[in-house]
Amino acid sequence: YTYICDDPNIHIGHAVIVPVGKENTEKTALVVQKYHALPKDITFPVEKLKHVIRRYSHFDPITSKNVFRNLKKARKNSRCLL
């Protein structure tokens, strides 16, 4: 898939968070190619392209909060120690 990336610090091999589908569900993706193109050079309507939300890291504070919240919920519903 092709996304517009406004962050010049994102490069090939980086993991990123991107919106996917009609609901724009946030998913992790891997950058496999990066190129600069003018709107006239893009075969897909530019206005329909989605943007990379942010670079993903294992220490991403937003993702970390969500993981913690899910672990906390799971802990309440089980007897397993975390």
Coordinates of N, CA and C in Angstrom, one line a residue:
Y1 N 0.8 -1.2 0.0 CA 0.0 0.0 0.0 C 0.9 1.2 0.0
T2 N 0.4 2.3 -0.5 CA 1.1 3.6 -0.5 C 0.5 4.6 0.4
Y3 N 1.3 5.2 1.2 CA 0.8 6.2 2.2 C 1.7 7.5 2.0
I4 N 1.1 8.6 2.3 CA 1.9 9.9 2.3 C 2.6 9.9 3.7
C5 N 3.9 10.2 3.7 CA 4.6 10.3 4.9 C 5.2 11.7 5.0
D6 N 4.8 12.5 6.0 CA 5.3 13.9 6.2 C 6.5 13.9 7.1
D7 N 6.9 12.8 7.7 CA 8.0 12.8 8.6 C 9.3 12.4 7.8
P8 N 10.2 13.3 7.6 CA 11.5 13.0 6.9 C 12.4 12.0 7.6
N9 N 12.1 11.8 8.9 CA 12.9 10.9 9.7 C 12.5 9.4 9.6
I10 N 11.4 9.1 8.9 CA 11.0 7.7 8.7 C 11.7 7.2 7.4
H11 N 12.3 6.0 7.5 CA 13.1 5.5 6.4 C 12.7 4.0 6.2
I12 N 13.2 3.4 5.1 CA 13.0 2.0 4.8 C 13.5 1.2 6.0
G13 N 12.6 0.2 6.4 CA 13.0 -0.6 7.6 C 12.3 -0.2 8.9
H14 N 11.8 1.0 8.9 CA 11.1 1.5 10.1 C 9.7 0.9 10.1
A15 N 9.2 0.7 11.3 CA 7.8 0.4 11.5 C 7.0 1.6 11.8
V16 N 5.8 1.7 11.2 CA 5.0 2.9 11.3 C 3.6 2.5 11.7
I17 N 2.8 3.4 12.2 CA 1.4 3.2 12.5 C 0.6 3.9 11.3
V18 N -0.3 3.1 10.7 CA -1.0 3.7 9.5 C -2.5 3.4 9.7
P19 N -3.4 4.2 9.1 CA -4.8 3.9 9.2 C -5.2 2.9 8.1
V20 N -6.0 1.9 8.4 CA -6.3 0.8 7.5 C -7.9 0.7 7.4
G21 N -8.3 0.5 6.2 CA -9.8 0.3 5.9 C -10.7 1.5 6.1
K22 N -11.9 1.2 5.9 CA -12.9 2.3 6.0 C -13.0 2.9 7.4
E23 N -12.7 2.1 8.4 CA -12.8 2.6 9.8 C -11.5 3.2 10.2
N24 N -10.5 3.2 9.3 CA -9.1 3.8 9.7 C -8.5 3.2 10.9
T25 N -8.7 1.9 11.1 CA -8.1 1.2 12.2 C -6.6 1.3 12.2
E26 N -6.0 1.7 13.3 CA -4.5 1.9 13.4 C -3.8 0.5 13.4
K27 N -2.9 0.3 12.4 CA -2.2 -0.9 12.3 C -0.7 -0.6 12.2
T28 N 0.1 -1.6 12.5 CA 1.6 -1.4 12.4 C 1.9 -1.9 11.0
A29 N 2.8 -1.2 10.3 CA 3.3 -1.6 9.0 C 4.8 -1.3 8.9
L30 N 5.4 -2.0 7.9 CA 6.8 -1.8 7.7 C 7.1 -1.0 6.4
V31 N 7.9 0.0 6.5 CA 8.3 0.8 5.3 C 9.2 -0.1 4.5
V32 N 8.8 -0.4 3.2 CA 9.6 -1.2 2.3 C 10.2 -0.4 1.2
Q33 N 9.6 0.7 0.9 CA 10.0 1.6 -0.2 C 9.7 3.0 0.2
K34 N 10.5 3.9 -0.3 CA 10.3 5.3 0.0 C 10.7 6.1 -1.3
Y35 N 9.8 6.9 -1.7 CA 10.1 7.7 -2.9 C 9.4 9.1 -2.9
H36 N 9.9 10.0 -3.6 CA 9.3 11.3 -3.7 C 8.6 11.4 -5.0
A37 N 7.4 11.8 -5.0 CA 6.6 11.9 -6.3 C 5.8 13.2 -6.3
L38 N 5.6 13.7 -7.5 CA 4.7 14.9 -7.6 C 3.3 14.3 -7.8
P39 N 2.3 15.1 -7.5 CA 0.9 14.6 -7.6 C 0.6 14.1 -9.1
K40 N 1.2 14.8 -10.0 CA 1.0 14.3 -11.4 C 1.6 13.0 -11.8
D41 N 2.5 12.5 -11.0 CA 3.2 11.2 -11.2 C 2.5 10.1 -10.5
I42 N 1.5 10.3 -9.7 CA 0.9 9.3 -8.9 C -0.4 8.8 -9.6
T43 N -0.5 7.5 -9.8 CA -1.6 7.0 -10.6 C -2.9 6.9 -9.8
F44 N -2.8 6.9 -8.5 CA -3.9 6.9 -7.6 C -4.3 8.3 -7.2
P45 N -5.6 8.6 -7.0 CA -6.0 10.0 -6.7 C -5.4 10.4 -5.3
V46 N -4.6 11.5 -5.4 CA -3.8 11.9 -4.2 C -4.8 12.2 -3.0
E47 N -5.9 12.7 -3.3 CA -6.8 13.1 -2.2 C -7.4 11.8 -1.5
K48 N -7.2 10.6 -2.1 CA -7.6 9.4 -1.4 C -6.5 8.7 -0.7
L49 N -5.3 9.2 -0.8 CA -4.1 8.6 -0.1 C -4.2 8.9 1.4
K50 N -3.9 8.0 2.2 CA -3.9 8.2 3.6 C -2.5 8.5 4.1
H51 N -2.4 9.1 5.3 CA -1.1 9.5 5.8 C -0.6 8.6 6.9
V52 N 0.7 8.4 6.9 CA 1.3 7.7 8.1 C 1.0 8.5 9.3
I53 N 0.6 7.8 10.4 CA 0.2 8.5 11.6 C 1.5 8.9 12.4
R54 N 2.4 7.9 12.6 CA 3.6 8.2 13.3 C 4.5 7.0 13.2
R55 N 5.7 7.1 13.6 CA 6.7 6.0 13.6 C 6.3 5.2 14.8
Y56 N 6.4 3.9 14.7 CA 6.2 3.0 15.8 C 7.5 2.6 16.5
S57 N 7.5 2.5 17.8 CA 8.6 1.9 18.5 C 8.1 1.1 19.6
H58 N 8.9 0.2 20.1 CA 8.5 -0.6 21.2 C 8.2 0.2 22.5
F59 N 8.7 1.4 22.5 CA 8.4 2.3 23.6 C 7.5 3.4 23.3
D60 N 6.7 3.2 22.3 CA 5.7 4.2 21.9 C 4.7 4.4 23.0
P61 N 4.6 5.6 23.5 CA 3.8 5.9 24.7 C 2.3 5.6 24.5
I62 N 1.8 5.9 23.4 CA 0.3 5.6 23.2 C 0.1 4.1 23.1
T63 N 0.9 3.4 22.4 CA 0.7 1.9 22.3 C 0.9 1.3 23.6
S64 N 1.9 1.8 24.4 CA 2.2 1.2 25.7 C 1.0 1.4 26.6
K65 N 0.4 2.6 26.6 CA -0.8 2.8 27.5 C -1.9 1.8 27.1
N66 N -2.1 1.6 25.8 CA -3.2 0.7 25.4 C -2.9 -0.8 25.8
V67 N -1.6 -1.2 25.7 CA -1.2 -2.5 26.1 C -1.4 -2.7 27.6
F68 N -1.0 -1.7 28.4 CA -1.1 -1.7 29.8 C -2.6 -1.8 30.2
R69 N -3.4 -1.0 29.6 CA -4.9 -1.0 29.8 C -5.5 -2.4 29.6
N70 N -5.1 -3.0 28.5 CA -5.6 -4.3 28.1 C -5.1 -5.4 29.1
L71 N -3.8 -5.3 29.5 CA -3.3 -6.3 30.5 C -4.0 -6.1 31.8
K72 N -4.3 -4.9 32.2 CA -5.0 -4.6 33.5 C -6.4 -5.2 33.4
K73 N -7.1 -5.1 32.3 CA -8.4 -5.6 32.2 C -8.4 -7.2 32.2
A74 N -7.4 -7.7 31.5 CA -7.2 -9.2 31.5 C -6.9 -9.7 32.9
R75 N -6.1 -9.0 33.7 CA -5.8 -9.4 35.0 C -7.0 -9.4 35.9
K76 N -7.9 -8.4 35.8 CA -9.1 -8.4 36.6 C -10.0 -9.6 36.3
N77 N -9.9 -10.1 35.1 CA -10.8 -11.2 34.7 C -10.2 -12.6 34.8
S78 N -9.0 -12.7 35.4 CA -8.3 -14.0 35.5 C -7.5 -14.0 36.8
R79 N -7.0 -15.2 37.1 CA -6.3 -15.4 38.3 C -4.8 -15.5 38.0
C80 N -4.4 -15.2 36.8 CA -3.0 -15.3 36.4 C -2.3 -14.1 36.9
L81 N -1.0 -14.4 37.3 CA -0.2 -13.3 37.8 C 0.6 -12.7 36.6
L82 N 0.7 -11.4 36.6 CA 1.5 -10.7 35.5 C 2.8 -10.2 36.1

